[in-house]
Tab-separated table of C-alpha atoms and ligand atoms in Angstrom:
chain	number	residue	atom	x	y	z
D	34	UNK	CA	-11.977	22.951	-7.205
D	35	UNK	CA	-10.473	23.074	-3.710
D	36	UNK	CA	-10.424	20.417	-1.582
D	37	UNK	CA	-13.001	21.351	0.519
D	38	UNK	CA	-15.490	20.637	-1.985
D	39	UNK	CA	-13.723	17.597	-3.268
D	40	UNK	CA	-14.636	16.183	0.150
D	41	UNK	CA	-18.267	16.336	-1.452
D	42	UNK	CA	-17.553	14.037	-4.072
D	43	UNK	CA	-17.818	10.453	-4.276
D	44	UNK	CA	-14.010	8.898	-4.752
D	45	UNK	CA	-14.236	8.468	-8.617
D	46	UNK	CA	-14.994	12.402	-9.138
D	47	UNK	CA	-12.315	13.213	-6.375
D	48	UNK	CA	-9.664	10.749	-8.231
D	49	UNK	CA	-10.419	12.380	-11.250
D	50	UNK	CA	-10.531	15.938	-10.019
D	51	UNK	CA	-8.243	15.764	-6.757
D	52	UNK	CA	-4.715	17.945	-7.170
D	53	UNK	CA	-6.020	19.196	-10.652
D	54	UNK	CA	-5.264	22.682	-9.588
D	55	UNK	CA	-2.758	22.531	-6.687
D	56	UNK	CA	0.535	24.918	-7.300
D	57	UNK	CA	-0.523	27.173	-9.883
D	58	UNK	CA	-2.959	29.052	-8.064
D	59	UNK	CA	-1.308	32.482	-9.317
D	60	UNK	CA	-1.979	32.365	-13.000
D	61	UNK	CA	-4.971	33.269	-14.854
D	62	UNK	CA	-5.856	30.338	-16.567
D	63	UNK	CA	-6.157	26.208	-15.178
D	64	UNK	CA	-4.569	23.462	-17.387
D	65	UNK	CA	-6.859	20.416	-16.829
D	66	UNK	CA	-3.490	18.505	-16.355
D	67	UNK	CA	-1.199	19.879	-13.824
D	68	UNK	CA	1.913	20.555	-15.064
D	69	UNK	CA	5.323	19.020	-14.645
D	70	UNK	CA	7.475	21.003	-12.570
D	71	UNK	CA	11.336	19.960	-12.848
D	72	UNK	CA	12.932	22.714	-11.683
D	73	UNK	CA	14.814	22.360	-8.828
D	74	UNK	CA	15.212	25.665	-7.428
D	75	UNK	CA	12.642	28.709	-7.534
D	76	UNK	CA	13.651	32.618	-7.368
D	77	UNK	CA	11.235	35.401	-6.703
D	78	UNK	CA	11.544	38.682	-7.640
D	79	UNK	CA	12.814	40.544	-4.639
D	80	UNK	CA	14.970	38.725	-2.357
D	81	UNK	CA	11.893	40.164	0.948
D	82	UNK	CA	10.079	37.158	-1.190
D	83	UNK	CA	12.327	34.458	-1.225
D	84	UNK	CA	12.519	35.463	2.913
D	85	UNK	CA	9.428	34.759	3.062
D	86	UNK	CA	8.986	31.820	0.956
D	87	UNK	CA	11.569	30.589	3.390
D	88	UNK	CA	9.342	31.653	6.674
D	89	UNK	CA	6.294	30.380	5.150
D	90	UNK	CA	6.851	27.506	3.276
D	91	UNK	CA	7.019	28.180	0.046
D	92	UNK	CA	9.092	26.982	-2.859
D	93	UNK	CA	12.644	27.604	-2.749
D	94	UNK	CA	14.480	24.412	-3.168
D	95	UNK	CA	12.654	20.973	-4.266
D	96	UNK	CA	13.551	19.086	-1.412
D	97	UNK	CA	11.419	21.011	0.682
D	98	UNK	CA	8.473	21.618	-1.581
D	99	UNK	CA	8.054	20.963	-5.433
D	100	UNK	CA	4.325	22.097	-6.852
D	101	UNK	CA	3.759	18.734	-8.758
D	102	UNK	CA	4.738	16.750	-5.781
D	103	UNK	CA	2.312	19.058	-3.739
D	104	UNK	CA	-0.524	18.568	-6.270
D	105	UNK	CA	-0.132	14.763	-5.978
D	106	UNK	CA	0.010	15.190	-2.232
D	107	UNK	CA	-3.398	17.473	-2.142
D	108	UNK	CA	-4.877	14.064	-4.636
D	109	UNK	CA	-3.834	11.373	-2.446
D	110	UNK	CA	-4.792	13.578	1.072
D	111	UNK	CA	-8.144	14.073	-1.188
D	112	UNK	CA	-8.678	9.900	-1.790
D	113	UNK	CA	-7.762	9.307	2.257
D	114	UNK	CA	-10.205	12.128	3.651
D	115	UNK	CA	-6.600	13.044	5.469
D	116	UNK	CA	-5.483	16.709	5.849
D	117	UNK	CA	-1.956	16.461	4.537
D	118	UNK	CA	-0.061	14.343	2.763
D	119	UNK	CA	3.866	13.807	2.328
D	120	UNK	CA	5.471	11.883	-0.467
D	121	UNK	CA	8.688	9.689	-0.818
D	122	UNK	CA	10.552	7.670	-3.231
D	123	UNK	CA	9.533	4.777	-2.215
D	124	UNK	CA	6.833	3.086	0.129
D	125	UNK	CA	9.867	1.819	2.229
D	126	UNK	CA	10.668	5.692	2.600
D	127	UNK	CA	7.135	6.353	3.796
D	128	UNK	CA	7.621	3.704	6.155
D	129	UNK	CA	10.641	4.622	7.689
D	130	UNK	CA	9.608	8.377	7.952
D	131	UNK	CA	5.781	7.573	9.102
D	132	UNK	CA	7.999	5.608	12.075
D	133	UNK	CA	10.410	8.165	12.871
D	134	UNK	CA	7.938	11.148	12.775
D	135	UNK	CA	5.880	9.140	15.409
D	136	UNK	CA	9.247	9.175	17.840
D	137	UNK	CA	10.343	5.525	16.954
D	138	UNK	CA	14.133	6.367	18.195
D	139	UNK	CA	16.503	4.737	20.883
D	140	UNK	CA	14.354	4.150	24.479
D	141	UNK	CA	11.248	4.318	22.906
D	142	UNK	CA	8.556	1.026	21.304
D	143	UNK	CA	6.835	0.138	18.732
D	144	UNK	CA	4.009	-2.986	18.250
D	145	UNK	CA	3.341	-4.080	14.877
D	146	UNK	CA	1.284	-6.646	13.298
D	147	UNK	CA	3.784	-9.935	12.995
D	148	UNK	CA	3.269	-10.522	9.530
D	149	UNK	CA	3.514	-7.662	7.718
D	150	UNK	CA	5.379	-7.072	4.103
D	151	UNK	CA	9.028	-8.516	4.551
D	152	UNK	CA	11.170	-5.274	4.221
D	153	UNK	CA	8.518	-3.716	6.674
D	154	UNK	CA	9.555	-6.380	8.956
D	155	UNK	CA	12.817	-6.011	8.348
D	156	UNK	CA	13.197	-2.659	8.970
D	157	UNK	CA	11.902	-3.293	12.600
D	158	UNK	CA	13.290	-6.610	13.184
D	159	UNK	CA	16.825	-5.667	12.134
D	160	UNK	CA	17.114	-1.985	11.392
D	161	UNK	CA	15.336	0.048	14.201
D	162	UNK	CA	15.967	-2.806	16.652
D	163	UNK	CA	19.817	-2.314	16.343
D	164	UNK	CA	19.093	1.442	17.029
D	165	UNK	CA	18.031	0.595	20.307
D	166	UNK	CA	14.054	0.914	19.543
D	167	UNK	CA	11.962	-1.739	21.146
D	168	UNK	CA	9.721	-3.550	18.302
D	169	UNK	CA	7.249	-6.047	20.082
D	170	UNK	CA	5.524	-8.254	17.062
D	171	UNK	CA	1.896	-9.713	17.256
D	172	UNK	CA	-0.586	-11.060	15.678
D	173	UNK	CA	-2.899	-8.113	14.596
D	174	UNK	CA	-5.998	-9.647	14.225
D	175	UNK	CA	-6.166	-10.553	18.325
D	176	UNK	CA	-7.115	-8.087	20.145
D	177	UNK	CA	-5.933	-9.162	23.554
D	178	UNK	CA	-2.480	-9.918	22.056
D	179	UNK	CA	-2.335	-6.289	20.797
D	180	UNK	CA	-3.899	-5.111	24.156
D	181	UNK	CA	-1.172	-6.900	26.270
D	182	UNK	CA	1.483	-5.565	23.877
D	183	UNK	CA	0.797	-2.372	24.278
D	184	UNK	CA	-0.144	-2.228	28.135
D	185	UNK	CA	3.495	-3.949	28.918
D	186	UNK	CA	5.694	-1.674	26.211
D	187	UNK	CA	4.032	1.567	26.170
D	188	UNK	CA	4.701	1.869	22.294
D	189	UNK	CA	4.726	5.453	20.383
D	190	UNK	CA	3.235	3.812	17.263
D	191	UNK	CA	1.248	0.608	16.695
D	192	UNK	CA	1.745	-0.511	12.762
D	193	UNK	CA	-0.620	-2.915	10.659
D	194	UNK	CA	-1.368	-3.444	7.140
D	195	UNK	CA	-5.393	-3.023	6.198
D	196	UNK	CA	-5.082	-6.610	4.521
D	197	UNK	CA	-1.837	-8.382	5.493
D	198	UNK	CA	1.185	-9.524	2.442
D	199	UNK	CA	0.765	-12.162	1.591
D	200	UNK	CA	-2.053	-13.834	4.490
D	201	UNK	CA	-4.785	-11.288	3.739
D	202	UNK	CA	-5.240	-11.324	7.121
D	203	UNK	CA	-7.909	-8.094	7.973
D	204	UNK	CA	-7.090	-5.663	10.537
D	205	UNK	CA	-9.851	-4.514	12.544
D	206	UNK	CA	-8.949	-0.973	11.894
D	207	UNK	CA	-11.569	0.835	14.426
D	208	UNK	CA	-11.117	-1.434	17.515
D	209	UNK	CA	-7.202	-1.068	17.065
D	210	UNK	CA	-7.318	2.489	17.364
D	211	UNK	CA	-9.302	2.207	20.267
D	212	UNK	CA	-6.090	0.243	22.243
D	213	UNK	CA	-3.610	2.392	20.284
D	214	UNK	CA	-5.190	5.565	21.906
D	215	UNK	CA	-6.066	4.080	25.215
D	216	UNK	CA	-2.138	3.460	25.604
D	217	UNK	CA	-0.907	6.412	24.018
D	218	UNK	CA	0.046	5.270	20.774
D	219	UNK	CA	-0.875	6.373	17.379
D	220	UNK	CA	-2.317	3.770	14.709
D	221	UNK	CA	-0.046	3.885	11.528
D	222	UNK	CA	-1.288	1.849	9.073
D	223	UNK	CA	0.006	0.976	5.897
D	224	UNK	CA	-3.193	0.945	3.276
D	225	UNK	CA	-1.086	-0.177	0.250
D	226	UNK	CA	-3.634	-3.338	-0.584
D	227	UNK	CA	-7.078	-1.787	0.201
D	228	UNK	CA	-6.297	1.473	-1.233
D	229	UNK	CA	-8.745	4.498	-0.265
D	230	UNK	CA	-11.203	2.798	-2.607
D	231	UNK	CA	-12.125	0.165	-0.175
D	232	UNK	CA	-11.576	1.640	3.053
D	233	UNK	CA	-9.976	5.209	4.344
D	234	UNK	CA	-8.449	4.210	7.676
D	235	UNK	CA	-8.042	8.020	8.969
D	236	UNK	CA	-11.802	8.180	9.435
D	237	UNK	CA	-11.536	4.871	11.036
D	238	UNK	CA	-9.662	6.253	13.971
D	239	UNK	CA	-5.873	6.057	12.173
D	240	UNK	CA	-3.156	8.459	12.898
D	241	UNK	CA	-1.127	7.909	10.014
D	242	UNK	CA	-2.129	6.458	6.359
D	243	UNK	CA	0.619	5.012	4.416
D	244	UNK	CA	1.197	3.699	0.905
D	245	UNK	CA	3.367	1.789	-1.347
D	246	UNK	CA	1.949	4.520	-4.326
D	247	UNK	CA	4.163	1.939	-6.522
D	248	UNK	CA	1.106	-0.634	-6.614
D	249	UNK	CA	-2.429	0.450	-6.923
D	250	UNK	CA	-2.400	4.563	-6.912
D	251	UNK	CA	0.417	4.025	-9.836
D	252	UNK	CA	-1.200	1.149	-11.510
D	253	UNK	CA	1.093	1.086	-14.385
D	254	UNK	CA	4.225	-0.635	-12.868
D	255	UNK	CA	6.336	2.225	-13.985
D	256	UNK	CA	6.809	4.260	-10.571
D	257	UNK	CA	8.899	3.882	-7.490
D	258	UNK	CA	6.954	5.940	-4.742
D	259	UNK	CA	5.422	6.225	-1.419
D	260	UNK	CA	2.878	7.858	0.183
D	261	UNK	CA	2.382	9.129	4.156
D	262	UNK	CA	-1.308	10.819	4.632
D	263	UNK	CA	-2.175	12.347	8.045
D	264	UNK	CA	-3.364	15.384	10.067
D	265	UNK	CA	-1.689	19.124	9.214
D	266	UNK	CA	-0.176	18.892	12.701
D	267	UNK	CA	1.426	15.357	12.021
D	268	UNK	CA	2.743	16.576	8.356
D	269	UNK	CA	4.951	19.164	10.159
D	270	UNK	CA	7.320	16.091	11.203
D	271	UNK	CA	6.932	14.019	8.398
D	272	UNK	CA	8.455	17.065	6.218
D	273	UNK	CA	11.144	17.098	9.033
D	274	UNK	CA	12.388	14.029	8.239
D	275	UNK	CA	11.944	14.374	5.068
D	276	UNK	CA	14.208	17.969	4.656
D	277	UNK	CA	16.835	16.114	6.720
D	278	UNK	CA	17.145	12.661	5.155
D	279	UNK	CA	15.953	13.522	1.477
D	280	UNK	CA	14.433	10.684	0.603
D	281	UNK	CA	11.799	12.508	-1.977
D	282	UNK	CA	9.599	11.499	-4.829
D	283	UNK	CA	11.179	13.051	-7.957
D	284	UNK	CA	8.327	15.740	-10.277
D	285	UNK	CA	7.896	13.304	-13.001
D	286	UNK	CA	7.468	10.390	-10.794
D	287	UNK	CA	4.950	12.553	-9.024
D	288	UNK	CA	3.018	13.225	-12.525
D	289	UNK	CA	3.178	10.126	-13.262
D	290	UNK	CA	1.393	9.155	-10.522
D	291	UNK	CA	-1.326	11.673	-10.468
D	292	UNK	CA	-1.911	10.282	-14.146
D	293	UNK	CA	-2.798	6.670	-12.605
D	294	UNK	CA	-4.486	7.746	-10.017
D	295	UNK	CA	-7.124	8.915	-12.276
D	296	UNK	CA	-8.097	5.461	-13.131
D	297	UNK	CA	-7.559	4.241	-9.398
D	298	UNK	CA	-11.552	3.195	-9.073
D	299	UNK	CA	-12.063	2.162	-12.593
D	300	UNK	CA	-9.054	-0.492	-11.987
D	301	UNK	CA	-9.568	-1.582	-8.702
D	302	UNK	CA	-13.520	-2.167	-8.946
D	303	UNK	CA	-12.499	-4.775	-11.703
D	304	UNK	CA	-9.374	-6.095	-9.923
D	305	UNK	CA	-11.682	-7.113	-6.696
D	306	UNK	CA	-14.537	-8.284	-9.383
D	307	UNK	CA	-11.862	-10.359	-11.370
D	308	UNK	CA	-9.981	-11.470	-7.976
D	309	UNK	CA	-13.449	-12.590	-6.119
D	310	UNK	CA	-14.233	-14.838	-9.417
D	311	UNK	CA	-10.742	-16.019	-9.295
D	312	UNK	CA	-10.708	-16.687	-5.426
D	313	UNK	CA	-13.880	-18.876	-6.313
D	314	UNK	CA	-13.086	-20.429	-8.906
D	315	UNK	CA	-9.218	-21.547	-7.185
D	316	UNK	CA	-11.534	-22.703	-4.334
D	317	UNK	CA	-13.021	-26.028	-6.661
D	318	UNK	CA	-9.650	-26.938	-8.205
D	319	UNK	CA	-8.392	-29.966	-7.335
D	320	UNK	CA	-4.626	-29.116	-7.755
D	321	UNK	CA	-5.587	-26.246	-5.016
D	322	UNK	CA	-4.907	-26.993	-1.223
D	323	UNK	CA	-5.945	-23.765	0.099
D	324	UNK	CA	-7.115	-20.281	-1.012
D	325	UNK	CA	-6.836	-17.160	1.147
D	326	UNK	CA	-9.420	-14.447	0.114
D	327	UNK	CA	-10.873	-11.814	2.228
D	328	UNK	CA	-14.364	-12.184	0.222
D	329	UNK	CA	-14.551	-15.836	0.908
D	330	UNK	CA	-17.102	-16.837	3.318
D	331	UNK	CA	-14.536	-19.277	5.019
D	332	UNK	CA	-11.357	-16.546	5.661
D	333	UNK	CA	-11.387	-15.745	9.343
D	334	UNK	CA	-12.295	-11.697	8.907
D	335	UNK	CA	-15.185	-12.348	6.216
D	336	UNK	CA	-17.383	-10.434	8.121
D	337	UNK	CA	-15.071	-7.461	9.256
D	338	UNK	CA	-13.694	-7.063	5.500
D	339	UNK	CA	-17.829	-6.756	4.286
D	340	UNK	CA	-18.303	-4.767	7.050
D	341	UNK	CA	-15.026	-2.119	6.860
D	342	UNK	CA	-14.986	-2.403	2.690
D	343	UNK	CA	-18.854	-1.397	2.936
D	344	UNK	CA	-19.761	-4.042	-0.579
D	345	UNK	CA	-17.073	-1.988	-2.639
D	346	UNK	CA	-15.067	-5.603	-3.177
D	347	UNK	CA	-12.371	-7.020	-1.141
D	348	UNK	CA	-9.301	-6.850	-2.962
D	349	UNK	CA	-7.160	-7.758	-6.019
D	350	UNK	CA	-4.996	-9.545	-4.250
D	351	UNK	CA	-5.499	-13.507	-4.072
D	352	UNK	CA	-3.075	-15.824	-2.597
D	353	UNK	CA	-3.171	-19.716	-2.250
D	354	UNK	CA	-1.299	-22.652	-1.905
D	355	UNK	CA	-0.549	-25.176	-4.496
D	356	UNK	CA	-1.279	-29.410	-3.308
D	357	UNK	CA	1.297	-31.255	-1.845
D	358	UNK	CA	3.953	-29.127	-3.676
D	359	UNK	CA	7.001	-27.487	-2.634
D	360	UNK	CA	9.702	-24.951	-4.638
D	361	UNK	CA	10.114	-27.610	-7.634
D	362	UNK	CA	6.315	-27.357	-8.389
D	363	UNK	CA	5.673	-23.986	-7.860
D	364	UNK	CA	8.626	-22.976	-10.048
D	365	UNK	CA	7.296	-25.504	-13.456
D	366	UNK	CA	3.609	-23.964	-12.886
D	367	UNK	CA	5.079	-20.720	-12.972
D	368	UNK	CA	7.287	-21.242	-15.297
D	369	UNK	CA	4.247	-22.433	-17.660
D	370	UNK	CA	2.218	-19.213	-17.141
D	371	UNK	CA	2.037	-17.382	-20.551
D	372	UNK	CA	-0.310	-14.451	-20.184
D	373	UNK	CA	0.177	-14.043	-16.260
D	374	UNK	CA	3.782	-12.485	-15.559
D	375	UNK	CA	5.748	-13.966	-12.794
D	376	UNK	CA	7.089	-10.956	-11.455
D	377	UNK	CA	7.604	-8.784	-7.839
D	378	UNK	CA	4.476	-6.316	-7.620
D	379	UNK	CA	1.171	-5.941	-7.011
D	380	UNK	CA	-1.576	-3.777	-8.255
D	381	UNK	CA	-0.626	-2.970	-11.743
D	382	UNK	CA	-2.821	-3.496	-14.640
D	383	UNK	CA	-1.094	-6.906	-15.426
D	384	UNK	CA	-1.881	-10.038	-13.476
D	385	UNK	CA	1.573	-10.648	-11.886
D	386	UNK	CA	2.462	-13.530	-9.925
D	387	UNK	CA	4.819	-14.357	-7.085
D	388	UNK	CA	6.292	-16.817	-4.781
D	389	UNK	CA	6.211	-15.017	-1.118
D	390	UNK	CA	9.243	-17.383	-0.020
D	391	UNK	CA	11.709	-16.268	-2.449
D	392	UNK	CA	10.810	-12.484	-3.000
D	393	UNK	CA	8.413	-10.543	-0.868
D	394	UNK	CA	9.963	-12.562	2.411
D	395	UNK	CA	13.210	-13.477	1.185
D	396	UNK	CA	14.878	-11.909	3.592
D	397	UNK	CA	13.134	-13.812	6.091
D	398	UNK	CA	14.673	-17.094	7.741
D	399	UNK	CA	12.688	-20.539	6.919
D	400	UNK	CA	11.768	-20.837	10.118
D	401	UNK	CA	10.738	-16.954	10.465
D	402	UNK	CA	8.405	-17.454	7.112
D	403	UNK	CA	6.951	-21.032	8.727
D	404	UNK	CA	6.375	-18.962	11.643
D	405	UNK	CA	4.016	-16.255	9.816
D	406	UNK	CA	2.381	-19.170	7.941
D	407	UNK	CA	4.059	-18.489	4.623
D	408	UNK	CA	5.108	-21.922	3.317
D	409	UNK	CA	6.577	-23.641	0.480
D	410	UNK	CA	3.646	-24.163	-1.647
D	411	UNK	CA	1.978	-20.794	-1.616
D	412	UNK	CA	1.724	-18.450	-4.478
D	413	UNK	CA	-0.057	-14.756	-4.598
D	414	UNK	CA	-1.751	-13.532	-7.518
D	415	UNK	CA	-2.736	-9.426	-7.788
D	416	UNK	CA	-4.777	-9.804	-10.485
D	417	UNK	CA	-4.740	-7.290	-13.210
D	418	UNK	CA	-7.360	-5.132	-15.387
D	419	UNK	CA	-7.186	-8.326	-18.208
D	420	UNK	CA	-10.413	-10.325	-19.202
D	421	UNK	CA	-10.962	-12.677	-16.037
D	422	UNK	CA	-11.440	-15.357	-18.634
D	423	UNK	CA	-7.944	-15.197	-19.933
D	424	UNK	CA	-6.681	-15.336	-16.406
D	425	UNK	CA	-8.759	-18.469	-15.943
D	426	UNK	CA	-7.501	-20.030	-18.654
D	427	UNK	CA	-3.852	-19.101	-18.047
D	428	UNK	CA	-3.854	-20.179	-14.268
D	429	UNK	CA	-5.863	-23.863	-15.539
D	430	UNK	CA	-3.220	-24.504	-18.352
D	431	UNK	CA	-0.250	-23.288	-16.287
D	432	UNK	CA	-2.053	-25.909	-13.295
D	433	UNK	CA	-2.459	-28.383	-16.353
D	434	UNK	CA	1.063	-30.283	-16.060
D	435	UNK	CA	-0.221	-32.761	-18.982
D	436	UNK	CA	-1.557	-30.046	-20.966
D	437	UNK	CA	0.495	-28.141	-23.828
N	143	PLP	N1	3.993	-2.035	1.922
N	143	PLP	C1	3.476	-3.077	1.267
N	143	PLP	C2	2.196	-3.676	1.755
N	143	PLP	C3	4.137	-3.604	0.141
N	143	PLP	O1	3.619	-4.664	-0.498
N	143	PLP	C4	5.351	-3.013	-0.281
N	143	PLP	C5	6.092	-3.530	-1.453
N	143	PLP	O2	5.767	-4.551	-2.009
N	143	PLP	C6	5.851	-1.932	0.450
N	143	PLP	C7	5.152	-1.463	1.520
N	143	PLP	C8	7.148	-1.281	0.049
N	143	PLP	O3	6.932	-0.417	-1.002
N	143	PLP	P1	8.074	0.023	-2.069
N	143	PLP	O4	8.450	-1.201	-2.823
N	143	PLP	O5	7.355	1.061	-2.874
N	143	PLP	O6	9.198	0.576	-1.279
């Protein structure tokens, strides 16, 4: 199966099927599991081979090319209707590289949404600042802010998250390609919490698709990785940075990850199902001040989220703030959490749980996190692949102070 006719199939045959047969195109027979590739340097048989291995691309040395890194490459391209895709040990890797392919360097600008994941922020705020690259923050969901942005800086690359950590805030993917374009910038966007499941942003009008593969295409919690999905053209200086800085996504990792992503739509259809209920459910509870959902009639981009995630669901990813609580109270009901783990991730098969102002923005000042609207009180669930009745029940006793 090549990938043209994956692009025929609906996304649970491609995430079954996609990469199945990438890098062992020469032999006579197909394992139905690609195979794990560990070695770090190839030979040919005549050194005219390895030349032109060298000329063309091929594999000579793993840091330019490994064939189970390719094959998850050719599955995630496959899931993002992209062309290419380059992969990275981490999502902050992809990051970094998706920036510097797109000519973030000294003199040049870059707009990005304000709140996006903290170590996203970071990197802009403190890291490519101090390299003498102008980062203009706003808030991605208004237009005219981006539009003014990008008129006044001229920026190489305008960055947002599909649904904002941890706000859910929607970006209006097609409209913001529109300005991006208009002023000469290409639309990066990092698809880490909507996964290709709910919405492909390249056929939206993006540039540049990027992913923490550590939460949803992994699943499992057990992976480190990151994922940059564009056009064949664009790939060319992705792998650029990538020969020169090294920053690659080991085989196994790789295998690992084409292993999860098999089970990418069976996970995520019940992670939005389970997380809707949840949202609702969080909604009615008294101990509850406010709940941020994208498929809640009453969050701002309602409408947009229906409209860009076509029905498919709107997320695993629920976030809301406790009543009239700070730190203290936040800490004893997650302290009294039993089956729900309190823990730094999102989008594995467990329900994990995790206070934004002392991991995911840590790194943030108070008054930078009050800024974004992350306060005190506010806790985000990504709910996992459990029965959503055993979440209830967790999240009521743990909200229970009375209750043993
Ligand atoms: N982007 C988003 C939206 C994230 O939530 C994260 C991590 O939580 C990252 C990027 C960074 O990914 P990684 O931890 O794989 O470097």
């Amino acid at each position: 199966m090549n990938q043209k006719s994956l692009a025929d199939w609906a996304m649970e045959t491609r995430a079954v099927h996609a990469g199945r047969t990438a890098g062992d195109r020469e032999s006579r027979y197909i394992p139905t599991v690609p195979p794990i590739h560990p070695s770090v340097t190839y030979s040919y048989g005549r050194m005219e081979d390895l030349d032109e291995a060298f000329a063309a691309g091929g594999y000579v040395y793993t840091r330019h090319g490994n064939p189970t890194v390719a094959a998850l490459e050719e599955a995630v391209a496959a899931l993002e209707d992209g062309e290419a895709a380059v992969a990275f040990a981490s999502g902050m890797a992809a990051i970094h590289a998706a920036l510097l392919a797109a000519g973030a360097r000294a003199g040049a600008a870059v707009v990005a949404a304000r709140d996006l994941y903290g170590a996203t922020y970071l990197l802009l705020d403190r890291l490519l600042r101090s390299q003498g690259v102008t980062v203009r923050f706003v808030d991605g969901t208004d237009r005219a802010e981006v539009e003014a942005a990008c008129a006044e800086v001229r920026p190489v690359a305008l960055l947002v998250e599909t649904v904002s950590n941890p706000l859910l805030k929607v970006a209006d993917l097609p409209a913001l390609a529109e300005i991006a374009h208009r002023h000469g910038a290409a639309l990066l966007v990092d698809n880490t919490f909507a996964t290709p499941y709910l919405v492909r942003p390249l056929a939206l009008g993006a540039d540049v698709v990027i992913h923490s593969a550590t939460k949803y295409l992994g699943g499992h919690g057990d992976i480190l990785a990151g994922v940059v999905v564009t056009s064949a053209a664009r790939r060319e200086g992705l792998m650029e940075v990538l020969k020169t800085t090294g920053a690659n996504l080991g085989p196994l990792e790789a295998w690992l990850l084409l292993r999860g992503l098999r089970t990418l739509v069976l996970r995520v259809e019940r992670q939005c199902a389970s997380a809707l209920a949840l949202a609702r459910w969080l909604e009615t509870h008294p101990r509850i001040r406010r709940v941020f959902y994208p498929g809640l009639p009453a969050h701002p981009q309602h409408e947009l989220a229906a409209r860009l995630f076509g029905g498919r669901g709107f997320g695993g990813i629920v976030t809301f703030e406790l009543r009239d609580a700070g730190r203290e109270e936040v800490f004893r009901f997650m302290d009294r959490l039993r089956l729900c783990i309190p823990a730094t991730s999102l989008g594995d098969v467990q329900t994990l749980v995790l206070y934004p102002a002392h991991s995911s923005h840590r790194g943030l000042s108070p008054e930078e996190r009050a800024a974004l609207g992350i306060t005190d009180g506010m806790v985000r669930i990504s709910v996992g692949i459990e029965a959503v009745e055993d979440i209830q029940a967790d999240l009521e006793r743990a909200l229970s102070p009375h209750r043993k």
